PDB file of C-alpha atoms in Angstrom:
ATOM      1  CA  MET A  31     -27.132-179.896  34.885  1.00 91.00           C
ATOM      2  CA  LEU A  32     -25.887-176.288  33.190  1.00 93.00           C
ATOM      3  CA  ARG A  33     -24.108-176.124  29.498  1.00 94.00           C
ATOM      4  CA  GLU A  34     -22.141-173.117  28.036  1.00 96.00           C
ATOM      5  CA  PHE A  35     -22.017-172.346  24.114  1.00 95.00           C
ATOM      6  CA  THR A  36     -20.729-169.844  22.489  1.00 95.00           C
ATOM      7  CA  CYS A  37     -22.762-169.366  19.168  1.00 93.00           C
ATOM      8  CA  ILE A  38     -20.776-168.977  16.010  1.00 91.00           C
ATOM      9  CA  MET A  39     -24.177-168.547  14.043  1.00 91.00           C
ATOM     10  CA  CYS A  40     -23.459-164.085  13.565  1.00 91.00           C
ATOM     11  CA  PRO A  41     -20.186-161.825  14.729  1.00 92.00           C
ATOM     12  CA  GLN A  42     -21.764-161.448  17.649  1.00 93.00           C
ATOM     13  CA  SER A  43     -20.475-164.667  19.423  1.00 94.00           C
ATOM     14  CA  CYS A  44     -22.651-164.290  21.861  1.00 94.00           C
ATOM     15  CA  ASP A  45     -21.850-167.050  24.984  1.00 96.00           C
ATOM     16  CA  ILE A  46     -25.263-169.180  25.505  1.00 97.00           C
ATOM     17  CA  SER A  47     -25.989-171.166  28.967  1.00 96.00           C
ATOM     18  CA  VAL A  48     -28.235-173.362  28.482  1.00 96.00           C
ATOM     19  CA  GLU A  49     -30.375-175.705  31.556  1.00 95.00           C
ATOM     20  CA  LEU A  50     -31.034-179.053  31.082  1.00 94.00           C
ATOM     21  CA  GLU A  51     -33.482-181.547  32.610  1.00 93.00           C
ATOM     22  CA  GLY A  52     -32.025-184.552  31.487  1.00 86.00           C
ATOM     23  CA  ALA A  53     -32.463-183.730  27.237  1.00 82.00           C
ATOM     24  CA  THR A  54     -34.758-181.162  28.344  1.00 89.00           C
ATOM     25  CA  ILE A  55     -33.899-177.341  27.608  1.00 92.00           C
ATOM     26  CA  THR A  56     -35.907-175.522  31.015  1.00 94.00           C
ATOM     27  CA  SER A  57     -33.373-172.315  29.718  1.00 94.00           C
ATOM     28  CA  ILE A  58     -31.841-170.816  27.404  1.00 95.00           C
ATOM     29  CA  THR A  59     -30.590-167.061  28.692  1.00 95.00           C
ATOM     30  CA  GLY A  60     -27.327-164.709  27.003  1.00 96.00           C
ATOM     31  CA  ASN A  61     -28.155-165.030  23.292  1.00 94.00           C
ATOM     32  CA  LYS A  62     -29.095-161.655  21.865  1.00 93.00           C
ATOM     33  CA  CYS A  63     -30.759-163.050  19.154  1.00 91.00           C
ATOM     34  CA  THR A  64     -32.737-165.568  17.964  1.00 90.00           C
ATOM     35  CA  LYS A  65     -30.124-167.455  15.909  1.00 93.00           C
ATOM     36  CA  GLY A  66     -28.739-168.120  19.169  1.00 93.00           C
ATOM     37  CA  GLU A  67     -31.159-170.129  20.756  1.00 93.00           C
ATOM     38  CA  ALA A  68     -31.593-171.900  17.324  1.00 93.00           C
ATOM     39  CA  TYR A  69     -28.006-172.927  17.549  1.00 92.00           C
ATOM     40  CA  VAL A  70     -28.055-174.313  21.188  1.00 94.00           C
ATOM     41  CA  THR A  71     -31.134-176.132  20.708  1.00 93.00           C
ATOM     42  CA  GLN A  72     -29.429-177.857  17.591  1.00 93.00           C
ATOM     43  CA  GLU A  73     -26.599-178.685  19.297  1.00 92.00           C
ATOM     44  CA  ILE A  74     -27.990-180.444  21.929  1.00 92.00           C
ATOM     45  CA  GLU A  75     -31.145-181.911  20.184  1.00 91.00           C
ATOM     46  CA  ASN A  76     -29.042-183.334  16.726  1.00 92.00           C
ATOM     47  CA  PRO A  77     -25.633-182.093  16.294  1.00 94.00           C
ATOM     48  CA  MET A  78     -24.877-181.212  12.685  1.00 94.00           C
ATOM     49  CA  ARG A  79     -21.784-180.461  11.055  1.00 95.00           C
ATOM     50  CA  ASN A  80     -20.122-179.404   7.681  1.00 95.00           C
ATOM     51  CA  ILE A  81     -16.328-181.008   5.942  1.00 96.00           C
ATOM     52  CA  ALA A  82     -14.740-179.574   4.357  1.00 97.00           C
ATOM     53  CA  THR A  83     -11.143-181.741   3.152  1.00 98.00           C
ATOM     54  CA  SER A  84      -9.247-182.782  -0.142  1.00 97.00           C
ATOM     55  CA  VAL A  85      -9.346-185.702  -3.085  1.00 98.00           C
ATOM     56  CA  LEU A  86      -6.283-187.434  -4.774  1.00 97.00           C
ATOM     57  CA  VAL A  87      -6.467-186.016  -8.562  1.00 98.00           C
ATOM     58  CA  ASP A  88      -4.699-188.386 -10.972  1.00 97.00           C
ATOM     59  CA  GLY A  89      -3.245-186.777 -13.966  1.00 97.00           C
ATOM     60  CA  GLY A  90      -2.919-183.471 -12.662  1.00 97.00           C
ATOM     61  CA  ASP A  91      -0.812-180.194 -12.243  1.00 97.00           C
ATOM     62  CA  LEU A  92      -1.774-180.550  -9.022  1.00 97.00           C
ATOM     63  CA  PRO A  93      -2.089-183.704  -6.445  1.00 97.00           C
ATOM     64  CA  LEU A  94      -5.441-182.655  -4.688  1.00 97.00           C
ATOM     65  CA  ALA A  95      -8.625-181.559  -5.504  1.00 98.00           C
ATOM     66  CA  SER A  96     -10.290-179.240  -2.738  1.00 98.00           C
ATOM     67  CA  VAL A  97     -13.761-180.408  -1.755  1.00 98.00           C
ATOM     68  CA  ARG A  98     -16.731-179.728   0.514  1.00 98.00           C
ATOM     69  CA  LEU A  99     -19.982-181.310   1.491  1.00 98.00           C
ATOM     70  CA  THR A 100     -23.240-178.965  -0.124  1.00 98.00           C
ATOM     71  CA  ASP A 101     -24.727-179.188   3.185  1.00 97.00           C
ATOM     72  CA  VAL A 102     -24.231-180.295   7.172  1.00 96.00           C
ATOM     73  CA  ILE A 103     -24.970-183.634   8.101  1.00 97.00           C
ATOM     74  CA  PRO A 104     -25.550-185.669  11.158  1.00 97.00           C
ATOM     75  CA  LYS A 105     -22.010-184.831  14.026  1.00 96.00           C
ATOM     76  CA  ASP A 106     -22.104-188.780  14.841  1.00 96.00           C
ATOM     77  CA  ARG A 107     -21.163-189.683  10.800  1.00 98.00           C
ATOM     78  CA  ILE A 108     -18.695-187.266  10.293  1.00 98.00           C
ATOM     79  CA  PHE A 109     -15.265-189.913  10.425  1.00 98.00           C
ATOM     80  CA  ASP A 110     -17.713-192.689   8.502  1.00 98.00           C
ATOM     81  CA  VAL A 111     -17.828-189.403   5.621  1.00 98.00           C
ATOM     82  CA  MET A 112     -14.553-188.965   5.930  1.00 98.00           C
ATOM     83  CA  ALA A 113     -13.126-192.776   5.376  1.00 98.00           C
ATOM     84  CA  GLU A 114     -15.428-192.440   2.209  1.00 98.00           C
ATOM     85  CA  ILE A 115     -14.625-189.452   1.089  1.00 98.00           C
ATOM     86  CA  HIS A 116     -10.816-190.709   0.998  1.00 96.00           C
ATOM     87  CA  THR A 117     -11.960-193.749  -1.590  1.00 97.00           C
ATOM     88  CA  VAL A 118     -12.267-191.368  -3.721  1.00 96.00           C
ATOM     89  CA  GLU A 119      -9.984-190.935  -6.674  1.00 97.00           C
ATOM     90  CA  LEU A 120     -11.059-188.207  -9.404  1.00 98.00           C
ATOM     91  CA  SER A 121      -8.914-188.002 -12.912  1.00 97.00           C
ATOM     92  CA  ALA A 122      -8.221-184.711 -13.958  1.00 97.00           C
ATOM     93  CA  PRO A 123      -9.112-182.447 -15.145  1.00 98.00           C
ATOM     94  CA  VAL A 124     -12.166-181.344 -12.335  1.00 98.00           C
ATOM     95  CA  HIS A 125     -13.404-178.532 -12.056  1.00 98.00           C
ATOM     96  CA  GLU A 126     -15.219-176.459  -9.618  1.00 98.00           C
ATOM     97  CA  GLY A 127     -18.699-177.333  -9.009  1.00 98.00           C
ATOM     98  CA  ASP A 128     -18.347-181.381  -9.953  1.00 98.00           C
ATOM     99  CA  ILE A 129     -19.705-183.856  -8.058  1.00 98.00           C
ATOM    100  CA  ALA A 130     -17.181-186.141  -6.589  1.00 98.00           C
ATOM    101  CA  ILE A 131     -19.508-188.727  -5.115  1.00 98.00           C
ATOM    102  CA  HIS A 132     -23.563-188.492  -5.351  1.00 98.00           C
ATOM    103  CA  ASP A 133     -25.406-189.340  -2.132  1.00 98.00           C
ATOM    104  CA  VAL A 134     -22.649-189.899   0.575  1.00 98.00           C
ATOM    105  CA  LEU A 135     -23.564-192.648   2.263  1.00 98.00           C
ATOM    106  CA  GLY A 136     -27.239-191.778   1.705  1.00 98.00           C
ATOM    107  CA  LEU A 137     -27.790-188.780   3.443  1.00 98.00           C
ATOM    108  CA  GLY A 138     -28.679-186.125   0.776  1.00 98.00           C
ATOM    109  CA  VAL A 139     -25.961-184.773   0.611  1.00 98.00           C
ATOM    110  CA  ASP A 140     -23.257-184.411  -2.180  1.00 98.00           C
ATOM    111  CA  VAL A 141     -19.414-183.865  -1.306  1.00 98.00           C
ATOM    112  CA  ILE A 142     -18.892-181.257  -4.427  1.00 98.00           C
ATOM    113  CA  VAL A 143     -15.540-180.487  -5.972  1.00 98.00           C
ATOM    114  CA  THR A 144     -14.379-176.725  -4.895  1.00 98.00           C
ATOM    115  CA  LYS A 145     -11.250-175.497  -6.527  1.00 95.00           C
ATOM    116  CA  ASP A 146     -10.039-175.975 -10.420  1.00 97.00           C
ATOM    117  CA  VAL A 147      -7.383-179.216 -11.056  1.00 98.00           C
ATOM    118  CA  ASP A 148      -6.420-179.210 -14.651  1.00 97.00           C
ATOM    119  CA  ALA A 149      -5.055-182.383 -16.404  1.00 96.00           C
ATOM    120  CA  ALA A 150      -1.273-181.965 -16.517  1.00 90.00           C
TER     121      ALA A 150
END
């Protein structure tokens, strides 16, 4: 089976073709650097993603603070992590770098604030 990818690991955006026999990669072509090979291998074997979203802030001069994960998580856990993030309401003030959720769902990844929100 042939799968096509556009690499997102560097500005070259290589069009990469991957030949698979079952779940085994038999060939990778089209990548101009080693990052492309690593990217498609991870996408096939264990796709990972990062999340950026926002949480409610009580008593802030803004109603929301942006947050992101400190590292990538398995793609199939995105909706679970998003559900957990949406249960959080922080109290103002919050500062960039504050931890909104430590070790979210036991994945070894924190949810951190990326925007200051002052008290109203």
